[in-house]
PDB file of C-alpha atoms in Angstrom:
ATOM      1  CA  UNK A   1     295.963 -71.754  83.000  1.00  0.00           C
ATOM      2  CA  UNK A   2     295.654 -68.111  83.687  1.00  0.00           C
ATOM      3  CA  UNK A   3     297.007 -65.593  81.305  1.00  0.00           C
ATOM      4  CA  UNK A   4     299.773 -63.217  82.189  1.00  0.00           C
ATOM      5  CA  UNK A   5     299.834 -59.306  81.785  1.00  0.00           C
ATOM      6  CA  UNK A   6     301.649 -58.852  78.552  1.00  0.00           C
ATOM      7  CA  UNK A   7     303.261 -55.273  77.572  1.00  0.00           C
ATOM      8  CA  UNK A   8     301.615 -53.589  74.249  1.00  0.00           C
ATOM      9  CA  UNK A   9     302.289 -50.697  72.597  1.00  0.00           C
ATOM     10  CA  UNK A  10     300.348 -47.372  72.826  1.00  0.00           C
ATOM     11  CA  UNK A  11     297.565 -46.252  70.054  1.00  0.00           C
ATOM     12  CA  UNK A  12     298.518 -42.637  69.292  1.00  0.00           C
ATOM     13  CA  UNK A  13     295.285 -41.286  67.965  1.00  0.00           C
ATOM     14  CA  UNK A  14     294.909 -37.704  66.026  1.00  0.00           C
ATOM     15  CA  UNK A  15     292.522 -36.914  63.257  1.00  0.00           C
ATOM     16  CA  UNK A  16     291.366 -40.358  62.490  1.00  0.00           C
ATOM     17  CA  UNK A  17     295.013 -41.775  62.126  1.00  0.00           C
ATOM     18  CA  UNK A  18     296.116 -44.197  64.807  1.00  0.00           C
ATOM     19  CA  UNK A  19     299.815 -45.417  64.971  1.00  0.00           C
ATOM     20  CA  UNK A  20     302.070 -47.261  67.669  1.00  0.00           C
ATOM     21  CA  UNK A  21     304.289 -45.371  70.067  1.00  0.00           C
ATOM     22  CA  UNK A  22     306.327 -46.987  72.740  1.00  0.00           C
ATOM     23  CA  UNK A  23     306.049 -50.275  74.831  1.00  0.00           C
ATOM     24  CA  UNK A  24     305.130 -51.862  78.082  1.00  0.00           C
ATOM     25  CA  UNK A  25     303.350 -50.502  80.612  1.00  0.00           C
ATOM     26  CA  UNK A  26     305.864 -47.751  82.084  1.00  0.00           C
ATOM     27  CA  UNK A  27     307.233 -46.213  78.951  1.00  0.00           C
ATOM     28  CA  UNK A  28     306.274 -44.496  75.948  1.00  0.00           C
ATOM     29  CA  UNK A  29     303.792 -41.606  75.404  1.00  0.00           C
ATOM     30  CA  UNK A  30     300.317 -42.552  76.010  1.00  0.00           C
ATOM     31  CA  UNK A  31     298.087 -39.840  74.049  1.00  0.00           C
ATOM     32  CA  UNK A  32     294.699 -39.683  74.741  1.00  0.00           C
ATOM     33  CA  UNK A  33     292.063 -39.921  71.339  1.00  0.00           C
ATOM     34  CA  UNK A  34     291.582 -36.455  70.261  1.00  0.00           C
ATOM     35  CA  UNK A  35     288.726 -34.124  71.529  1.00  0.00           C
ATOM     36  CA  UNK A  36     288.706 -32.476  68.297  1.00  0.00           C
ATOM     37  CA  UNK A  37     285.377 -31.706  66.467  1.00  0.00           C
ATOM     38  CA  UNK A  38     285.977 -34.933  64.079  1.00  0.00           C
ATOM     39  CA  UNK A  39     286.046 -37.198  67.046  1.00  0.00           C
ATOM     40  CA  UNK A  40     283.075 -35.239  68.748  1.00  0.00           C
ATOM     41  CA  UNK A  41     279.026 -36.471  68.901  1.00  0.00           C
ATOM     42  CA  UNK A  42     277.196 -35.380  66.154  1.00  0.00           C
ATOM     43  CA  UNK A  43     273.506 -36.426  65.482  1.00  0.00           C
ATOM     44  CA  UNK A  44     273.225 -39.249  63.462  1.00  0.00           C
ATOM     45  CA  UNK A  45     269.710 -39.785  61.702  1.00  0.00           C
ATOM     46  CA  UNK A  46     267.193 -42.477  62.305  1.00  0.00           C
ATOM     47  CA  UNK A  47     268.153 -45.814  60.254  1.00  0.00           C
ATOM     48  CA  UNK A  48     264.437 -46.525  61.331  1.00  0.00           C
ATOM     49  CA  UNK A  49     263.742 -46.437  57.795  1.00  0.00           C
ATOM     50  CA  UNK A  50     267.131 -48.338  56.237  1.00  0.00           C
ATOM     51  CA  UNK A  51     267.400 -51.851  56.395  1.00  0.00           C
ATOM     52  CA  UNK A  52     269.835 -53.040  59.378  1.00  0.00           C
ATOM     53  CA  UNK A  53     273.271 -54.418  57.934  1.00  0.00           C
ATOM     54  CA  UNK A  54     274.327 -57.982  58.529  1.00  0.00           C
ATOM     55  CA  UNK A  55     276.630 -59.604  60.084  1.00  0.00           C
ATOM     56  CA  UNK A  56     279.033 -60.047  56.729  1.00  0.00           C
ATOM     57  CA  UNK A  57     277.710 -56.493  55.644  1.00  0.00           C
ATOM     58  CA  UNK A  58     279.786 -55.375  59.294  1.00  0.00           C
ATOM     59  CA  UNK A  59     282.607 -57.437  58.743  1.00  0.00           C
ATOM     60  CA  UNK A  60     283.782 -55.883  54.753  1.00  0.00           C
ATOM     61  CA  UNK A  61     283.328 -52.311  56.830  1.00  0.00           C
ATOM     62  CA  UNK A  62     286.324 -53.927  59.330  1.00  0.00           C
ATOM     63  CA  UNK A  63     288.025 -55.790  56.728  1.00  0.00           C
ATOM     64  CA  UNK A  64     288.558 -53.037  54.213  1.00  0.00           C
ATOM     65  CA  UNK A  65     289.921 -51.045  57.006  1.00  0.00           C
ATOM     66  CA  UNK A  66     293.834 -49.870  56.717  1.00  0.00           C
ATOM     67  CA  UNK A  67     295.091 -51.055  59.930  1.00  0.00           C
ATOM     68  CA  UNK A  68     297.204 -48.999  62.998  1.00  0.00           C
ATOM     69  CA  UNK A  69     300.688 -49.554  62.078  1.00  0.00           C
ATOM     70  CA  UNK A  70     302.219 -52.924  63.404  1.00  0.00           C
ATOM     71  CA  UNK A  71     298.805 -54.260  64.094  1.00  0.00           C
ATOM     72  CA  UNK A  72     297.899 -57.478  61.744  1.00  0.00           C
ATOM     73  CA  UNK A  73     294.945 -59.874  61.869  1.00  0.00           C
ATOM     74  CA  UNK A  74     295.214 -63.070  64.465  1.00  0.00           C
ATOM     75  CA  UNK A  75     295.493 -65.958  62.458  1.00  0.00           C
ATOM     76  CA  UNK A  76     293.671 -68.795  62.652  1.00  0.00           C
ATOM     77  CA  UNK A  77     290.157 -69.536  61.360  1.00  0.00           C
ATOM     78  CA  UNK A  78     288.814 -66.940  59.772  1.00  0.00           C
ATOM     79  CA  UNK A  79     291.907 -64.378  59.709  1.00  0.00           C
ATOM     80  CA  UNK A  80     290.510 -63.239  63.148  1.00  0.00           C
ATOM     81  CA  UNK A  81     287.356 -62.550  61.369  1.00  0.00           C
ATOM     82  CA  UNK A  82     283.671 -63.403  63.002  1.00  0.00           C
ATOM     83  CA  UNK A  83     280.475 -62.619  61.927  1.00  0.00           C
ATOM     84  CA  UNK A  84     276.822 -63.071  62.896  1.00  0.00           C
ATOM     85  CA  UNK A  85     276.510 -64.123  59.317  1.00  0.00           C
ATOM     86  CA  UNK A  86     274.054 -63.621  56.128  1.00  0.00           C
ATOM     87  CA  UNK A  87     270.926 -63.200  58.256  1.00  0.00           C
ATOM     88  CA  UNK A  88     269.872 -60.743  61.011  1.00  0.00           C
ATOM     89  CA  UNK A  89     267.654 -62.187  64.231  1.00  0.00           C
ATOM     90  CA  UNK A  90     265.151 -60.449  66.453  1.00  0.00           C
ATOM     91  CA  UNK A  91     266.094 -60.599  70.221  1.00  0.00           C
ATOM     92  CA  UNK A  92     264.496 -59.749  73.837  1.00  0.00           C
ATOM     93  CA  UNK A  93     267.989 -58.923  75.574  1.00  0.00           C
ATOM     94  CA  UNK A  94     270.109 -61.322  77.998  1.00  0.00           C
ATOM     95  CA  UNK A  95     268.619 -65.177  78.931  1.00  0.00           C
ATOM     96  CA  UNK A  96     268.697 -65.763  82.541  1.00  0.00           C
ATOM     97  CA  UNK A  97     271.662 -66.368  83.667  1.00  0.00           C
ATOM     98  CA  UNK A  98     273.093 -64.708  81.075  1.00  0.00           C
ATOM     99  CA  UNK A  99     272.904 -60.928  83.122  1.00  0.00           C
ATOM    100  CA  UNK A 100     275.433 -61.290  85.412  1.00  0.00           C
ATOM    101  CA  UNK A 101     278.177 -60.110  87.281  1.00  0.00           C
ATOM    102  CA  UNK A 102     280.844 -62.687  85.423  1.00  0.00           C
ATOM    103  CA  UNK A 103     280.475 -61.131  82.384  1.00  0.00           C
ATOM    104  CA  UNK A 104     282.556 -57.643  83.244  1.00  0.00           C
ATOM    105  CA  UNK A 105     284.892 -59.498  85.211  1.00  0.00           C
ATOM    106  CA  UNK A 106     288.969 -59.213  84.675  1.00  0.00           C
ATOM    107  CA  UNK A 107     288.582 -61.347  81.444  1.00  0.00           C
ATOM    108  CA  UNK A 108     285.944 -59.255  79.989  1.00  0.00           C
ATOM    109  CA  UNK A 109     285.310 -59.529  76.698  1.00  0.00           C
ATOM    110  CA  UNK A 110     282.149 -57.373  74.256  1.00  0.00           C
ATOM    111  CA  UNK A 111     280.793 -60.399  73.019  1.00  0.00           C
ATOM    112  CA  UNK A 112     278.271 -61.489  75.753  1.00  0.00           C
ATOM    113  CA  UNK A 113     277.175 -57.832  76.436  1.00  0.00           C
ATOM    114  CA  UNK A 114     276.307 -56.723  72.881  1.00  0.00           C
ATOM    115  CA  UNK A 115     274.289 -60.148  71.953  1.00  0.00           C
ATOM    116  CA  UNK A 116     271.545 -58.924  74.363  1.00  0.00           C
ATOM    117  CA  UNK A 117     269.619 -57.081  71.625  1.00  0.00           C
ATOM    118  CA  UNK A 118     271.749 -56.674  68.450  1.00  0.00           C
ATOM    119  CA  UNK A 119     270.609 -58.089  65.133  1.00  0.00           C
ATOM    120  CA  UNK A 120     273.788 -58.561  64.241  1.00  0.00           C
ATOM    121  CA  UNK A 121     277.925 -57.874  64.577  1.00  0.00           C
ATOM    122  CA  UNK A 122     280.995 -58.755  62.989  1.00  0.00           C
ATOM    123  CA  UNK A 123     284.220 -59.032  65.187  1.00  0.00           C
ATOM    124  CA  UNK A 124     287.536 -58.101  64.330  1.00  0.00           C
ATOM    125  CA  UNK A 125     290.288 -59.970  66.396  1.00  0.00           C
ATOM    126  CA  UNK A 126     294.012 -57.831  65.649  1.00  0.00           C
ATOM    127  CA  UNK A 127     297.416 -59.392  67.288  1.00  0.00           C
ATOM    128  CA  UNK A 128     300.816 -57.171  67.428  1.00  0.00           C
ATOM    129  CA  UNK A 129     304.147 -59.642  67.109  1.00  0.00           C
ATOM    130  CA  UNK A 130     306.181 -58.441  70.029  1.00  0.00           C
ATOM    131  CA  UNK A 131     308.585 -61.460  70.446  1.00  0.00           C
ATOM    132  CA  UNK A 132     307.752 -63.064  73.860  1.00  0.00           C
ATOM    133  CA  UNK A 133     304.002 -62.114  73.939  1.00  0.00           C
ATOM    134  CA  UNK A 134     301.493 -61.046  71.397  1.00  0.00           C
ATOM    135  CA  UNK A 135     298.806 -58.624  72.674  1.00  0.00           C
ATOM    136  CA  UNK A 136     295.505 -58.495  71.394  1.00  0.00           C
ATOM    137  CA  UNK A 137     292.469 -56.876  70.668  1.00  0.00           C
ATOM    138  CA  UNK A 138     288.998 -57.372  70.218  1.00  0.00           C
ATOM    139  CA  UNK A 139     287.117 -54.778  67.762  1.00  0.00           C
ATOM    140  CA  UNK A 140     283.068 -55.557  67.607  1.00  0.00           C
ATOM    141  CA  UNK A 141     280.592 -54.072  65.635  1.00  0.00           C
ATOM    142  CA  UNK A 142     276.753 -54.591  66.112  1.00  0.00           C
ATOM    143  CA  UNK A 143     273.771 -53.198  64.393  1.00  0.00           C
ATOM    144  CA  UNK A 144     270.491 -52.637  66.494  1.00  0.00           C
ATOM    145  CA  UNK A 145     266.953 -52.044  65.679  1.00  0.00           C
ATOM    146  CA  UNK A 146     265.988 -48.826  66.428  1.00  0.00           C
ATOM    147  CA  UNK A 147     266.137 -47.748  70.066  1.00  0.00           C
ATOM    148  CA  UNK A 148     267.450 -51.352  70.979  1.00  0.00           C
ATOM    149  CA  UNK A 149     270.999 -49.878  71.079  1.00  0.00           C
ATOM    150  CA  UNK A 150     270.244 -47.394  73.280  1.00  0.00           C
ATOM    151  CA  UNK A 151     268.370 -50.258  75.262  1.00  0.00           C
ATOM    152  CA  UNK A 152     271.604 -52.478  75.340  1.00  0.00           C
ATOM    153  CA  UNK A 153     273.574 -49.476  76.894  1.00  0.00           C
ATOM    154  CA  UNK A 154     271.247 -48.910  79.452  1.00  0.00           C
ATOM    155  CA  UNK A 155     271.648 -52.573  80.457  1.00  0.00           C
ATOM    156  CA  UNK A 156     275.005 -52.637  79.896  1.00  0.00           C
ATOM    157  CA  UNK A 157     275.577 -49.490  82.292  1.00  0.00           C
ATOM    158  CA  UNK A 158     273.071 -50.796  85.283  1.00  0.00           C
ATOM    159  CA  UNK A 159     275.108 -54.413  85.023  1.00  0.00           C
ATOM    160  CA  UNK A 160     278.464 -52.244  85.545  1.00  0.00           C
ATOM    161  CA  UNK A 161     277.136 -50.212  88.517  1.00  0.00           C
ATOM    162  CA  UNK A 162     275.882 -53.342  90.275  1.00  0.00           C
ATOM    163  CA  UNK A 163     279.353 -54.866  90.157  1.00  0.00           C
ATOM    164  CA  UNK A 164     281.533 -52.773  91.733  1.00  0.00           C
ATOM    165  CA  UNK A 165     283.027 -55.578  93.548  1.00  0.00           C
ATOM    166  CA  UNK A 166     282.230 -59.273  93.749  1.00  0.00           C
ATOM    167  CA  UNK A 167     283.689 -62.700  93.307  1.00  0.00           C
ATOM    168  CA  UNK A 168     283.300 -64.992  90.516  1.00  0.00           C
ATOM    169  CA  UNK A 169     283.145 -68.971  91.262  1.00  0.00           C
ATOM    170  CA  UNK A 170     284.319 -69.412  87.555  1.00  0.00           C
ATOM    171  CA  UNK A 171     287.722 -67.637  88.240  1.00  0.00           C
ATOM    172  CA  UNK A 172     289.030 -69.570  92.089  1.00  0.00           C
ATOM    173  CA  UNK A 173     286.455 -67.195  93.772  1.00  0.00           C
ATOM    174  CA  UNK A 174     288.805 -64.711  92.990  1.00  0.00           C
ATOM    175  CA  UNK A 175     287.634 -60.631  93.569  1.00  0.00           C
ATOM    176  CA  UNK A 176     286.875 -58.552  91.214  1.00  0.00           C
ATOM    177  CA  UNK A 177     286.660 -54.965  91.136  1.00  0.00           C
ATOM    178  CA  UNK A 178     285.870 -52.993  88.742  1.00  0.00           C
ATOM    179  CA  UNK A 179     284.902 -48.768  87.801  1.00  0.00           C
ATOM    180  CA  UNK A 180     283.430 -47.666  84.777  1.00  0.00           C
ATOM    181  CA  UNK A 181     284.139 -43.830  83.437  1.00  0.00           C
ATOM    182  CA  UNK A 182     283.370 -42.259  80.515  1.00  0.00           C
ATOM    183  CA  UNK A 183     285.216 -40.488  77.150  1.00  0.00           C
ATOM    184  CA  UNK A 184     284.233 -36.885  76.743  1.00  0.00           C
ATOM    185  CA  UNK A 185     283.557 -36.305  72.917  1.00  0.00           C
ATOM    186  CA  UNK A 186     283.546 -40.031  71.985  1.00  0.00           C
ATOM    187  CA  UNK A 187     279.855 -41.266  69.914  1.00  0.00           C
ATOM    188  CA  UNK A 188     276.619 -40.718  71.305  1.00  0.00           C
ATOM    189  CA  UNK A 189     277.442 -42.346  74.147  1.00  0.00           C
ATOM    190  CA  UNK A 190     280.413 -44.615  75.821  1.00  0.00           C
ATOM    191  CA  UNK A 191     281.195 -46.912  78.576  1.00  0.00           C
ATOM    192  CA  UNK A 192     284.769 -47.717  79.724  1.00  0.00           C
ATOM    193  CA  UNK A 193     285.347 -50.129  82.083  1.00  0.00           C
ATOM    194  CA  UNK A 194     288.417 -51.219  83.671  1.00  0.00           C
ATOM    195  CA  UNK A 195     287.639 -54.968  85.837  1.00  0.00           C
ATOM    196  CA  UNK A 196     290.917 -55.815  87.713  1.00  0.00           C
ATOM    197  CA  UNK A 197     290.893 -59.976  88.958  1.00  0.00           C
ATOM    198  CA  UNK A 198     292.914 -59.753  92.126  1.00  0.00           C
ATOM    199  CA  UNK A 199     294.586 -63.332  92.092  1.00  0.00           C
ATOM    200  CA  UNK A 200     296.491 -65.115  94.946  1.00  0.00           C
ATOM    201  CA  UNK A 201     299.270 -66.652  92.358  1.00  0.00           C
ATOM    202  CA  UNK A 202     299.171 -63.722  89.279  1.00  0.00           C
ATOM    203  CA  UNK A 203     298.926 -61.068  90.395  1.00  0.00           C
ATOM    204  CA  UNK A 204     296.565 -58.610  89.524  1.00  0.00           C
ATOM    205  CA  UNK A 205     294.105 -59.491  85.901  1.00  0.00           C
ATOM    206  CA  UNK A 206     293.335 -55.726  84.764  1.00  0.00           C
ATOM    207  CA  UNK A 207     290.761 -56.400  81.804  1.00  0.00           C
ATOM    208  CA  UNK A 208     289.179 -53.193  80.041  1.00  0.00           C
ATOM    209  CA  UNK A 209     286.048 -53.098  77.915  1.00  0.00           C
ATOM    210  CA  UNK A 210     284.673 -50.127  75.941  1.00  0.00           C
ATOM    211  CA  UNK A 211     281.671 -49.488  74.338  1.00  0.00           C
ATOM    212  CA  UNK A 212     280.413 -46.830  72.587  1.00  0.00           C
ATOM    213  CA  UNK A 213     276.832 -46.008  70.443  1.00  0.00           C
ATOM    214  CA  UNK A 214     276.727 -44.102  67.528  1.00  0.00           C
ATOM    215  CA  UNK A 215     272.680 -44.418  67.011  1.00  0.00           C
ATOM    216  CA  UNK A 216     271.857 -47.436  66.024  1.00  0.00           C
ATOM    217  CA  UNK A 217     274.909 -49.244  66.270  1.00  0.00           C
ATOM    218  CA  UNK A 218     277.419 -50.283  69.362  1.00  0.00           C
ATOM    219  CA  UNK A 219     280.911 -50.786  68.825  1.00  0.00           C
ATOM    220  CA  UNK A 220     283.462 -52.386  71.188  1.00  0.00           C
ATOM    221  CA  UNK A 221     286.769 -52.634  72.017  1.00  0.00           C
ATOM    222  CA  UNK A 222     288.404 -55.432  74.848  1.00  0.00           C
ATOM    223  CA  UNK A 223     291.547 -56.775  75.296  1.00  0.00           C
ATOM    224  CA  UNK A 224     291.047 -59.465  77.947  1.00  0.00           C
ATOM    225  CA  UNK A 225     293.487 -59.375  80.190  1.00  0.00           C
ATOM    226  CA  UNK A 226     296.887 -58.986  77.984  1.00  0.00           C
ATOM    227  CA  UNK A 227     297.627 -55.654  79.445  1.00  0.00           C
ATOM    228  CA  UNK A 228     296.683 -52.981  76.696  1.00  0.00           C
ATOM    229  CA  UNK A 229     297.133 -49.629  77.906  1.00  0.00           C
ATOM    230  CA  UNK A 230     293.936 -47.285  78.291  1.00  0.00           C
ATOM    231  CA  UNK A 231     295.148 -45.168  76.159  1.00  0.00           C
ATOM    232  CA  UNK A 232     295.691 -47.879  73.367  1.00  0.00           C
ATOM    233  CA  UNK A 233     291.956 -49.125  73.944  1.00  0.00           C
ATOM    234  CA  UNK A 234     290.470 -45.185  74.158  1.00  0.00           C
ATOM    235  CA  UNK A 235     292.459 -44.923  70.943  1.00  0.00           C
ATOM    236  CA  UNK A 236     291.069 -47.839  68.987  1.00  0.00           C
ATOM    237  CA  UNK A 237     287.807 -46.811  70.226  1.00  0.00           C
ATOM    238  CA  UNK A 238     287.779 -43.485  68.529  1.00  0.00           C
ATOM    239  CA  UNK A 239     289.193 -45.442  65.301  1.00  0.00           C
ATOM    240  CA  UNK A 240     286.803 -47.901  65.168  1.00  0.00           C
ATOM    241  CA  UNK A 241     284.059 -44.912  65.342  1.00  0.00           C
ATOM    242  CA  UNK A 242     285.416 -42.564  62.434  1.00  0.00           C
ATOM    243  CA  UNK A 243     285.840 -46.257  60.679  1.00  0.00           C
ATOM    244  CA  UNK A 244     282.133 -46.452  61.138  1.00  0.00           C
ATOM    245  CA  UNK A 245     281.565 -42.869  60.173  1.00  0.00           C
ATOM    246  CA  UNK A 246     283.165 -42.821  56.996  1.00  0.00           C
ATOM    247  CA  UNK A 247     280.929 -46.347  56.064  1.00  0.00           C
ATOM    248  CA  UNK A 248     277.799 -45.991  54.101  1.00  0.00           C
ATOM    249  CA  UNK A 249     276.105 -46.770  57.162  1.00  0.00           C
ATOM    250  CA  UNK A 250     276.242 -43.850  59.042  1.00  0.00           C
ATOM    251  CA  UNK A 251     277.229 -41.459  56.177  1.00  0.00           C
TER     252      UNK A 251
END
C-alpha cells in the first residue's frame, strides 16, 4: 500500500534553535535555515589522525540532543534509534546493483546512499503526533575515513545527475523525476534533492533527501514521502550540523 502525502509542520531555524511554526502544506511561515556566519562553512581539520567514532559513539551525539519543539522519538524498537554498532568496517563503495537509479526515487531514504563508504552511522528516526497522520523524519549520521566522505558525495552527486527522470519496476513502473540544488552556507558541502513519484492512483510521491559533509563526516536528512516541507528538511539539516559542531568530534 502506498503512503499518502501527510501535512507537517515547518522547522523555523535561527542561530542553532529550531522550533515548529504552522501546518500543512499551504500555511504557515516557512523560514529558510539561517545564512548567518554560525551556519556558514568553516574548515574543519583532518581527523586523519583521530580515531573514527562508531556507530553507538554517533548515536549518544543524537540522543543527547534537545529536540525541535513537538518533535519526539518514533517508538518502537529502539526508541527510533539505529546504529552501525560497537565496531567500524572498511568498505569499497556501492555492490552492483546497489548504484542505481531506485535509490533517489520518491521514497528516498539516506540509508542506501551513505553505506557506500562510511565506517559507520547512527540514525535518528523523530515522529510529530498530529492526530490523523504522523510525519516523520529520518536524521543519519556517518563517519568516513579520510577523503572517503568526500568520495561518497561525489558518487552520490553523479547518481543524482544521471536520474533526472526514469521509471522504477519496484514502484508500478511509475516515473520519477527528480532535481537536486544546493544550500548556500550549509557544511562543506550539500546535496538536496527533491524525487517526485508521479502515480496513476496517488497522486504525486514528492520525497526529499539532503545530505551534507562537514569533513569527514555526512549527515542526512529524508522524510520519505510524508510530505515535509523543504523548509522543515533545510531546517533540520542545518540543526543536525551545529549538533555535530558542538560534539567533540568536530570541536
Amino acid at each position: 500500500m502506498r503512503r499518502s502525502r501527510l501535512t507537517a509542520p515547518v522547522i523555523a531555524m535561527a542561530v542553532g534553535i529550531v522550533t515548529a511554526a504552522g501546518c500543512g502544506s499551504g500555511g504557515g511561515p516557512a523560514a529558510q535555515p539561517s545564512s548567518q556566519a554560525s551556519t556558514s562553512a568553516t574548515p574543519h581539520p583532518s581527523s586523519s589522525t583521530a580515531a573514527i567514532p562508531t556507530g553507538v559513539q554517533l548515536g549518544k551525539v543524537l540522543d543527547a540532543a534537545h529536540l525541535p519543539a513537538g518533535w519526539t522519538h518514533a517508538q518502537g524498537e529502539g526508541n527510533g534509534m539505529q546504529s552501525s554498532g560497537s565496531m567500524n568496517t572498511t568498505k569499497n563503495g556501492p555492490l552492483p546493483g546497489q548504484y542505481g537509479c531506485k535509490y533517489v526515487d520518491g521514497s528516498v531514504q539516506a540509508g542506501y546512499i551513505l553505506n557506500w563508504w562510511s565506517s559507520s552511522n547512527a540514525t535518528m528516526i523523530l515522529t510529530y503526533p498530529s492526530g490523523a497522520g504522523t510525519p516523520t523524519v529520518n536524521l543519519t549520521v556517518a563517519a568516513y575515513a579520510p577523503g572517503a566522505a568526500a568520495k561518497n558525495m561525489a558518487k552520490a552527486a553523479a547518481l543524482m545527475a544521471h536520474c533526472r527522470s526514469f521509471r522504477d519496476p519496484g514502484l508500478d513502473n511509475d516515473r520519477d523525476t527528480t532535481s537536486v540544488t544546493t544550500i548556500p552556507h550549509l557544511g562543506d558541502q550539500n546535496l538536496f534533492l527533491t524525487s517526485k513519484e508521479h502515480t496513476s492512483n496517488a497522486g504525486t510521491l514528492i520525497g526529499q533527501l539532503l545530505l551534507i559533509r562537514a569533513g569527514n563526516y555526512i549527515l542526512a536528512v529524508s522524510n520519505g514521502v510524508n510530505g515535509l516541507r523543504p523548509a522543515t528538511v533545510q531546517g533540520f539539516g542545518g540543526w543536525l550540523w551545529q549538533l555535530l559542531q558542538k560534539s567533540k568530534y568536530l570541536s
